[in-house]
XYZ file of C-alpha atoms in Angstrom:
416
model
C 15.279 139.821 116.485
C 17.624 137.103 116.950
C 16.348 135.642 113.208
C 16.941 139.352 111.645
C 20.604 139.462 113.440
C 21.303 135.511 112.037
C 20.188 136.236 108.524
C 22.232 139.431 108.226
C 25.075 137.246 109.166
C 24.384 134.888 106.854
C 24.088 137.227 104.187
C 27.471 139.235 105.224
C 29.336 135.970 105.048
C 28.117 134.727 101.671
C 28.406 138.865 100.631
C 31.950 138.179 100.870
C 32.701 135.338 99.415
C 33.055 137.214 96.271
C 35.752 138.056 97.173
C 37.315 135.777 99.480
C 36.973 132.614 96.917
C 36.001 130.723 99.983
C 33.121 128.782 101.803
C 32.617 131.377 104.509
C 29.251 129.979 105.839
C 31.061 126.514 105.731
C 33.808 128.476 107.431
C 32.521 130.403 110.220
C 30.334 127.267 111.592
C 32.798 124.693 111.804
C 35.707 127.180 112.462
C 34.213 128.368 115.101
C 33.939 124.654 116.957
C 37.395 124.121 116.119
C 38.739 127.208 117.472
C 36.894 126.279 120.614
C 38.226 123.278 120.453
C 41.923 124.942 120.221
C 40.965 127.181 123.199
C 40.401 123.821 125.203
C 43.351 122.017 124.089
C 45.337 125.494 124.690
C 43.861 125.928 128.011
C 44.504 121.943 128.997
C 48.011 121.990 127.783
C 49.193 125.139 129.511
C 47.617 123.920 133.122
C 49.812 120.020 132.482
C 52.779 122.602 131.310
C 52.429 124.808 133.963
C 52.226 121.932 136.635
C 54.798 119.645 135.594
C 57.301 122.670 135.267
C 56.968 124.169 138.650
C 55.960 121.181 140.567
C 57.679 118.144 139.200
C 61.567 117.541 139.447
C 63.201 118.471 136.215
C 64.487 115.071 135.786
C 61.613 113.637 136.413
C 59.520 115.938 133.440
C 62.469 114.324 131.265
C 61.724 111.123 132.058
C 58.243 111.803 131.376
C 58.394 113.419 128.420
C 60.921 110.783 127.220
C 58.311 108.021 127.377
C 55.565 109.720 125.792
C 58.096 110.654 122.650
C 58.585 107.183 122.279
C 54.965 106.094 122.012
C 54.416 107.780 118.433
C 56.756 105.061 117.458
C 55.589 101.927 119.323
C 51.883 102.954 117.859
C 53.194 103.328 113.780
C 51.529 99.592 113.955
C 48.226 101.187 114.359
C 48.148 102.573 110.886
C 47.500 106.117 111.527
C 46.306 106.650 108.207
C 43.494 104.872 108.171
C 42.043 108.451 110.388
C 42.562 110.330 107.197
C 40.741 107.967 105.134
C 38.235 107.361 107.000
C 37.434 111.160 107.021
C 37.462 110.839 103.447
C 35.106 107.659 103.245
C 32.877 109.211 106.341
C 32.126 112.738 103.717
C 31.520 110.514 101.250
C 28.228 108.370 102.993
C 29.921 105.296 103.825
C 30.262 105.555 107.479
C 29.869 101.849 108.265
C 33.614 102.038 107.576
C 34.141 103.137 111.017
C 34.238 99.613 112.207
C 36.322 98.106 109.864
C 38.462 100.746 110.618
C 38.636 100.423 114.224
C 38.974 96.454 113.816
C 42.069 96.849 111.698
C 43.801 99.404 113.652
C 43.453 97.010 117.001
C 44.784 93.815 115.406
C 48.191 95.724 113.998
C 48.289 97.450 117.059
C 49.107 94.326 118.738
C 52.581 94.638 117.283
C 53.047 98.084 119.283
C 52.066 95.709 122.451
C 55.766 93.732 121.530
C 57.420 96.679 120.802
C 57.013 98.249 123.675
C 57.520 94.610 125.780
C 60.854 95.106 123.407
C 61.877 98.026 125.009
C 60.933 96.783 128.754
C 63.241 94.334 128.136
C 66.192 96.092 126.673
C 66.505 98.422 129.385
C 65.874 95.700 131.949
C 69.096 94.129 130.427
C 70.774 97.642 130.769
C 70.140 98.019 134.103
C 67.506 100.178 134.511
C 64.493 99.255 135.865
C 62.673 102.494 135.907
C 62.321 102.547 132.727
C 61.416 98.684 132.338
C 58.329 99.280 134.508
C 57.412 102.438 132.512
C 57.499 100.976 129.180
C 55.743 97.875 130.457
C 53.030 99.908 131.850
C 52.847 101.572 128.259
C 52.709 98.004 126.339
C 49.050 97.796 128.134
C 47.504 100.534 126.357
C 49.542 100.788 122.864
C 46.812 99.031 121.343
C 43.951 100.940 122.607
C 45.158 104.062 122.742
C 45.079 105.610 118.953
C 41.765 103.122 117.536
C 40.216 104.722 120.631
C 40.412 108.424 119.278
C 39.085 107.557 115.593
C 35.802 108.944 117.084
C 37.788 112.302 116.106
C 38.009 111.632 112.120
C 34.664 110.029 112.030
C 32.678 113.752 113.610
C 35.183 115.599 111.163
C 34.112 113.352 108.093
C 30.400 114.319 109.154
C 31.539 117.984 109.633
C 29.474 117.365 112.876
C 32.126 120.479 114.501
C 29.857 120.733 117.677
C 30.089 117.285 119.153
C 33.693 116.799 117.223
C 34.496 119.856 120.303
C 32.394 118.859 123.047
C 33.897 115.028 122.786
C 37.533 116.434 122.226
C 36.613 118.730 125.250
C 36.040 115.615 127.631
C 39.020 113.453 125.927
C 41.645 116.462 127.547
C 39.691 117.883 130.176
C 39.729 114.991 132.464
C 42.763 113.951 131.100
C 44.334 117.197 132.502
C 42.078 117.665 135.869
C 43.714 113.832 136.540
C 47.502 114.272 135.535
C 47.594 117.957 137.689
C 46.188 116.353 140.721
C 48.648 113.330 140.669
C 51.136 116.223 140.271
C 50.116 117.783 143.100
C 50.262 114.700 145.339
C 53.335 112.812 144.180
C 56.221 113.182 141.955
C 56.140 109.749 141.548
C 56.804 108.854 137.502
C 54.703 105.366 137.830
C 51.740 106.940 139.041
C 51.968 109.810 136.954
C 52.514 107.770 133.873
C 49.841 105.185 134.520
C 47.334 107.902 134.966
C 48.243 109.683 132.048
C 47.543 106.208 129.670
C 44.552 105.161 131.826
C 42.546 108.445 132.176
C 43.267 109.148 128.147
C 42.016 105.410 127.036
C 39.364 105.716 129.499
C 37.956 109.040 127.821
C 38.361 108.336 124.529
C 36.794 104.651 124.487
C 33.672 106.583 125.969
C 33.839 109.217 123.171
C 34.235 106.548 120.437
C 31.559 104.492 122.158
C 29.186 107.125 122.012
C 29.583 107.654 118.235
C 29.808 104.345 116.991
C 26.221 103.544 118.664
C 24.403 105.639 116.044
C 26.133 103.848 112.937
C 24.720 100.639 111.325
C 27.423 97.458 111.435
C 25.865 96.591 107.883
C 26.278 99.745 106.039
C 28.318 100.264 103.013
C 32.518 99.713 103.830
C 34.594 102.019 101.852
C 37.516 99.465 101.222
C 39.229 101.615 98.716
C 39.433 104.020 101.731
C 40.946 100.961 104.164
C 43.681 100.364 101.462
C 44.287 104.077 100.763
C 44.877 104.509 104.548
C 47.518 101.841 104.738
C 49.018 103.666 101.933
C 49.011 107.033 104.154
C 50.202 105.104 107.237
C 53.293 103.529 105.394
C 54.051 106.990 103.997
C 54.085 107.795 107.577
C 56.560 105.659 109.047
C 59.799 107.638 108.568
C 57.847 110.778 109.052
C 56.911 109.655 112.553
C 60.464 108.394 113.450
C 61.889 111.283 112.581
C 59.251 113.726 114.477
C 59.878 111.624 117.727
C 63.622 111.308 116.880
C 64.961 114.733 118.075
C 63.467 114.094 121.795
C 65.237 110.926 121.382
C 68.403 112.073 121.307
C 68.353 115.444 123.106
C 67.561 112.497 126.224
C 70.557 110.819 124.992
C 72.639 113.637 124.868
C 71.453 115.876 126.827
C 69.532 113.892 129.699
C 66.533 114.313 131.087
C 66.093 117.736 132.271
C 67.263 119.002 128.986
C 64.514 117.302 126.903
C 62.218 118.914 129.767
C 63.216 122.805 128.771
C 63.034 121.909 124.668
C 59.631 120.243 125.131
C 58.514 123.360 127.024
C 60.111 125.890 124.438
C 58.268 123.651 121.634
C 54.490 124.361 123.505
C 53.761 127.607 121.544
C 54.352 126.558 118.353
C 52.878 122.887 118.971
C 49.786 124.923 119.807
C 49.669 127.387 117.730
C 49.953 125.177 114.671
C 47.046 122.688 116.172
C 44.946 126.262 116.176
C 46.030 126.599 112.400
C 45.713 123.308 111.290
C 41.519 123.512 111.651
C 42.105 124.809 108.173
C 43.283 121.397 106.889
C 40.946 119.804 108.732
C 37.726 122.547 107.529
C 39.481 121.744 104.012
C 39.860 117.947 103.609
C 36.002 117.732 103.492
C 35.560 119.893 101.140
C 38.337 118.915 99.007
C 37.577 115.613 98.544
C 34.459 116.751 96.649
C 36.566 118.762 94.296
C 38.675 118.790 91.213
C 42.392 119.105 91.044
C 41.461 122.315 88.369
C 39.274 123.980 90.629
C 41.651 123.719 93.556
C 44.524 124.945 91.246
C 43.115 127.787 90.729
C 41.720 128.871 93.870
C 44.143 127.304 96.591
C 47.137 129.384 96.354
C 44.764 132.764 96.636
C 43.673 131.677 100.243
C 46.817 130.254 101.280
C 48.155 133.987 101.010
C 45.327 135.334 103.139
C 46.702 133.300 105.630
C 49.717 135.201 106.353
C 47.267 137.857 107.691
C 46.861 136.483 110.538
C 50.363 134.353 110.295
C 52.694 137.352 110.714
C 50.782 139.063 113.213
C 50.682 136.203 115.245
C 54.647 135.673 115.251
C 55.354 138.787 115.891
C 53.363 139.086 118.898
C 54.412 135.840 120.331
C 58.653 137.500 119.691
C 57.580 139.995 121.569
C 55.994 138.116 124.504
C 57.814 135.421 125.121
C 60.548 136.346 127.461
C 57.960 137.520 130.066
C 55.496 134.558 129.347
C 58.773 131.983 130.262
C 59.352 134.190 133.499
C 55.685 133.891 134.790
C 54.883 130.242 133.420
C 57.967 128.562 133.304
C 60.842 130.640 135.467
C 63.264 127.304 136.282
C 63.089 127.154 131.828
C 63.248 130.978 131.173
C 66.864 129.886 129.510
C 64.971 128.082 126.577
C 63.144 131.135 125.269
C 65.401 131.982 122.306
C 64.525 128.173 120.850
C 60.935 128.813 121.480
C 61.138 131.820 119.477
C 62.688 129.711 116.566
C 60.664 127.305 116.429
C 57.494 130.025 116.692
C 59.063 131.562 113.134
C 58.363 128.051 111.400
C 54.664 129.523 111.359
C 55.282 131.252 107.997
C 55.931 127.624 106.171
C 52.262 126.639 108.048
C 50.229 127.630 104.421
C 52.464 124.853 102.353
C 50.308 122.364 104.456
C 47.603 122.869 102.709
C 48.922 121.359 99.806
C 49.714 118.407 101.272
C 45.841 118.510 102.347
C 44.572 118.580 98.671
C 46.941 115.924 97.490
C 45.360 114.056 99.948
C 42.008 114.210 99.105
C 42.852 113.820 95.314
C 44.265 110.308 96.162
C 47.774 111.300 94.903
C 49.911 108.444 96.777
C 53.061 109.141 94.649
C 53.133 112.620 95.395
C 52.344 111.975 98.719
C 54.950 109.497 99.344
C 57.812 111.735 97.745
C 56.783 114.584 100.299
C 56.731 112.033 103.290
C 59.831 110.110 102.521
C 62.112 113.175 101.333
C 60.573 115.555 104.805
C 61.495 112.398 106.891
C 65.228 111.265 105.731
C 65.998 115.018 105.419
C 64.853 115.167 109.026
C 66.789 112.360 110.273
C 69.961 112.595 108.336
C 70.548 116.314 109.971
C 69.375 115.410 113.546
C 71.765 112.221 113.308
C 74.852 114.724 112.126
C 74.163 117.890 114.036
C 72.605 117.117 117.292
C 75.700 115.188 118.411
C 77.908 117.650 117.135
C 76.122 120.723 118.429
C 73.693 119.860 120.844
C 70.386 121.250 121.341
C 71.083 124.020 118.653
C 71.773 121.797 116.584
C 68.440 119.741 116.987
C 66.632 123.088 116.210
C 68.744 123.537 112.827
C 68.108 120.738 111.788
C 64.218 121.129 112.461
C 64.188 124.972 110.993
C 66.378 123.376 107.580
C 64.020 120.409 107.040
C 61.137 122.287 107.822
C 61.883 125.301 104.908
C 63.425 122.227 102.506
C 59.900 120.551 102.003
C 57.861 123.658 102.052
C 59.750 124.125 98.738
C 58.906 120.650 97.432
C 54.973 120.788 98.489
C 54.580 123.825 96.257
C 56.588 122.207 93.602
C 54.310 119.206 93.608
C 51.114 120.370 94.025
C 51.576 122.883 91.107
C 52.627 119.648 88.850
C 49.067 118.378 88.942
């Protein structure tokens, strides 16, 4: 019975790839470990949310959320890239690069270590010591922190989706069980934020442990890979300053319990684009194993199917949101308007997935043009409006960058 309903299944899906142009076997299986995978990460980051915005002092969320939007910065030493490629390398057999992977993001990392004993000691000079200690607790786990979680692009590089979840699963799960008990207890920032870097290092060095046991040290190394991730975590630099810089300055303008409500009204969308983006990461596999022609022709097709479930999906969430602030977050019901503005940013979510396929053609130029132009567009308009207009005008300049390189993504991926 249960082999009749499976084949039928199996037959349905590839029935319609006629006329969905798309993998749907290839789809279904790892989609559906992904989505599960969003339904954790979902569920985790709406029981921190939840806690830290009815429990914890609104200052003291600031403060918080401050530090952590700082530590994208102190880890660009890292080389983020080198995740992407390594995906790449991992589809393509040579999985021993894991290791030389994980070696080179832990010796650069060590420059995130000084950075963030940098920032310990400027604010020590300015006179305040809470943030000295916080930032010096941070420069302990800079380095471990992002080589830990490669174990994530190495399953996805396998398309091994189950144990890609069930690994993600324990990296936020205890993370989360951890951060809301400390909550509970104390409202004390030190303990707080030495949990949170402790119980995430602690999970993912397991997770990472347990997948690098089954690869050989002496397999074949993908160097090309190595040298194309640099490339991709250069390309990243400005990208990741200016992603971290509008928490920046809200905290500088605004103070603490301001960056609290924005981070808040930013949850939805954070999350619902994570629950999108398993596209990109389905795709990346599978695009690395075709040609720029095929993916031409067949890429923009499925990016419009998207908006099928796109539209739907921000229109539901306008229509929710006021009463979803009053029951989750009632002291931030205030910041509901910019969560529904930044929800709308959705329907620029399909552009992504050119970005995706210039990736796994290799096209560094391309890619550095989107990275660079997204980034200084980014910063310029923070730098000018935020001080001039606040919070709103933060968001603006989000909502203006944001629609500015959707624009250039389809211009450069249709100049292949």
């Amino acid at each position: 019975m249960y082999n009749t309903l499976k084949n039928k299944g199996v037959a349905f899906l590839r029935w319609s790839e006629h006329y969905t142009k798309t993998d749907m076997l290839y789809l279904t299986e790892g989609g559906f470990w992904l989505t599960l995978s969003q339904v954790i990460g979902i569920l985790t980051s709406l029981a921190t949310s939840v806690a830290f915005a009815n429990w914890l002092p609104e200052q003291t969320y600031g403060v918080y959320r401050y530090v952590l939007s700082v530590m994208p910065i102190l880890i660009i030493p890292t080389l983020t890239g080198i995740d992407t490629a390594l995906t790449r390398a991992v589809a393509q057999g040579k999985e021993s690069t894991a290791y030389a992977a994980l070696s080179l993001k832990m010796r650069w990392g060590m420059w995130g270590l000084v950075g963030s004993l940098v920032l310990a000691a400027y604010y020590y000079v300015q006179g305040d010591v809470r943030l000295m200690f916080l930032f010096l607790i941070a420069a302990a786990f800079v380095p471990l922190m992002e080589p830990f979680n490669l174990f994530v692009a190495f399953l996805a590089g396998r398309k091994d989706f189950p144990r890609r979840t069930l690994y993600g699963a324990f990296t936020r799960v205890v993370p989360t069980i951890v951060l809301v008990a400390i909550v509970f207890y104390t409202s004390n920032i030190f303990i707080l934020v030495a949990g949170y870097f402790i119980s995430y290092a602690l999970t993912r060095f397991v997770a990472l442990r347990m997948v690098l046991r089954e690869v050989p040290r002496e397999g074949a190394v993908d160097h090309a890979a190595l040298g194309f991730g640099k490339h991709l975590s250069l390309m990243g630099i400005v990208s990741t300053i200016a992603t971290s810089l509008d928490s920046i300055l809200i905290f500088h303008y605004g103070g603490a319990a301001i960056l609290a409500g924005y981070y808040l009204a930013t949850i939805p969308y954070s999350q619902a684009l994570n629950a999108f983006s398993n596209l990109t990461t389905l795709a990346l596999p599978k695009f690395s194993l075709q040609s720029a022609e095929n993916m031409r022709q067949s890429l923009p097709t499925k990016m419009a199917r998207m908006y099928y479930v796109i539209l739907p999906s921000v229109l539901l969430y306008l229509i929710a949101a006021p009463l979803l602030f009053s029951i989750l977050y009632p002291k931030y019901v205030s910041y509901v308007f910019i969560s529904d503005l930044f929800m709308v940013q959705l329907l620029l979510l399909p552009t992504g997935l050119f970005s995706t396929a210039l990736t796994a053609l290799g096209e560094k130029k391309k890619l550095y043009i989107i990275s660079v132009t997204y980034a200084i567009t980014r910063i310029l308009l923070l730098l000018i409006l935020t001080p001039l207009y606040g919070l709103m005008g933060t968001v603006a300049a989000i909502v203006i960058s944001g629609i500015m390189i959707g624009f250039l993504k389809t211009y450069l991926f249709y100049r292949l």
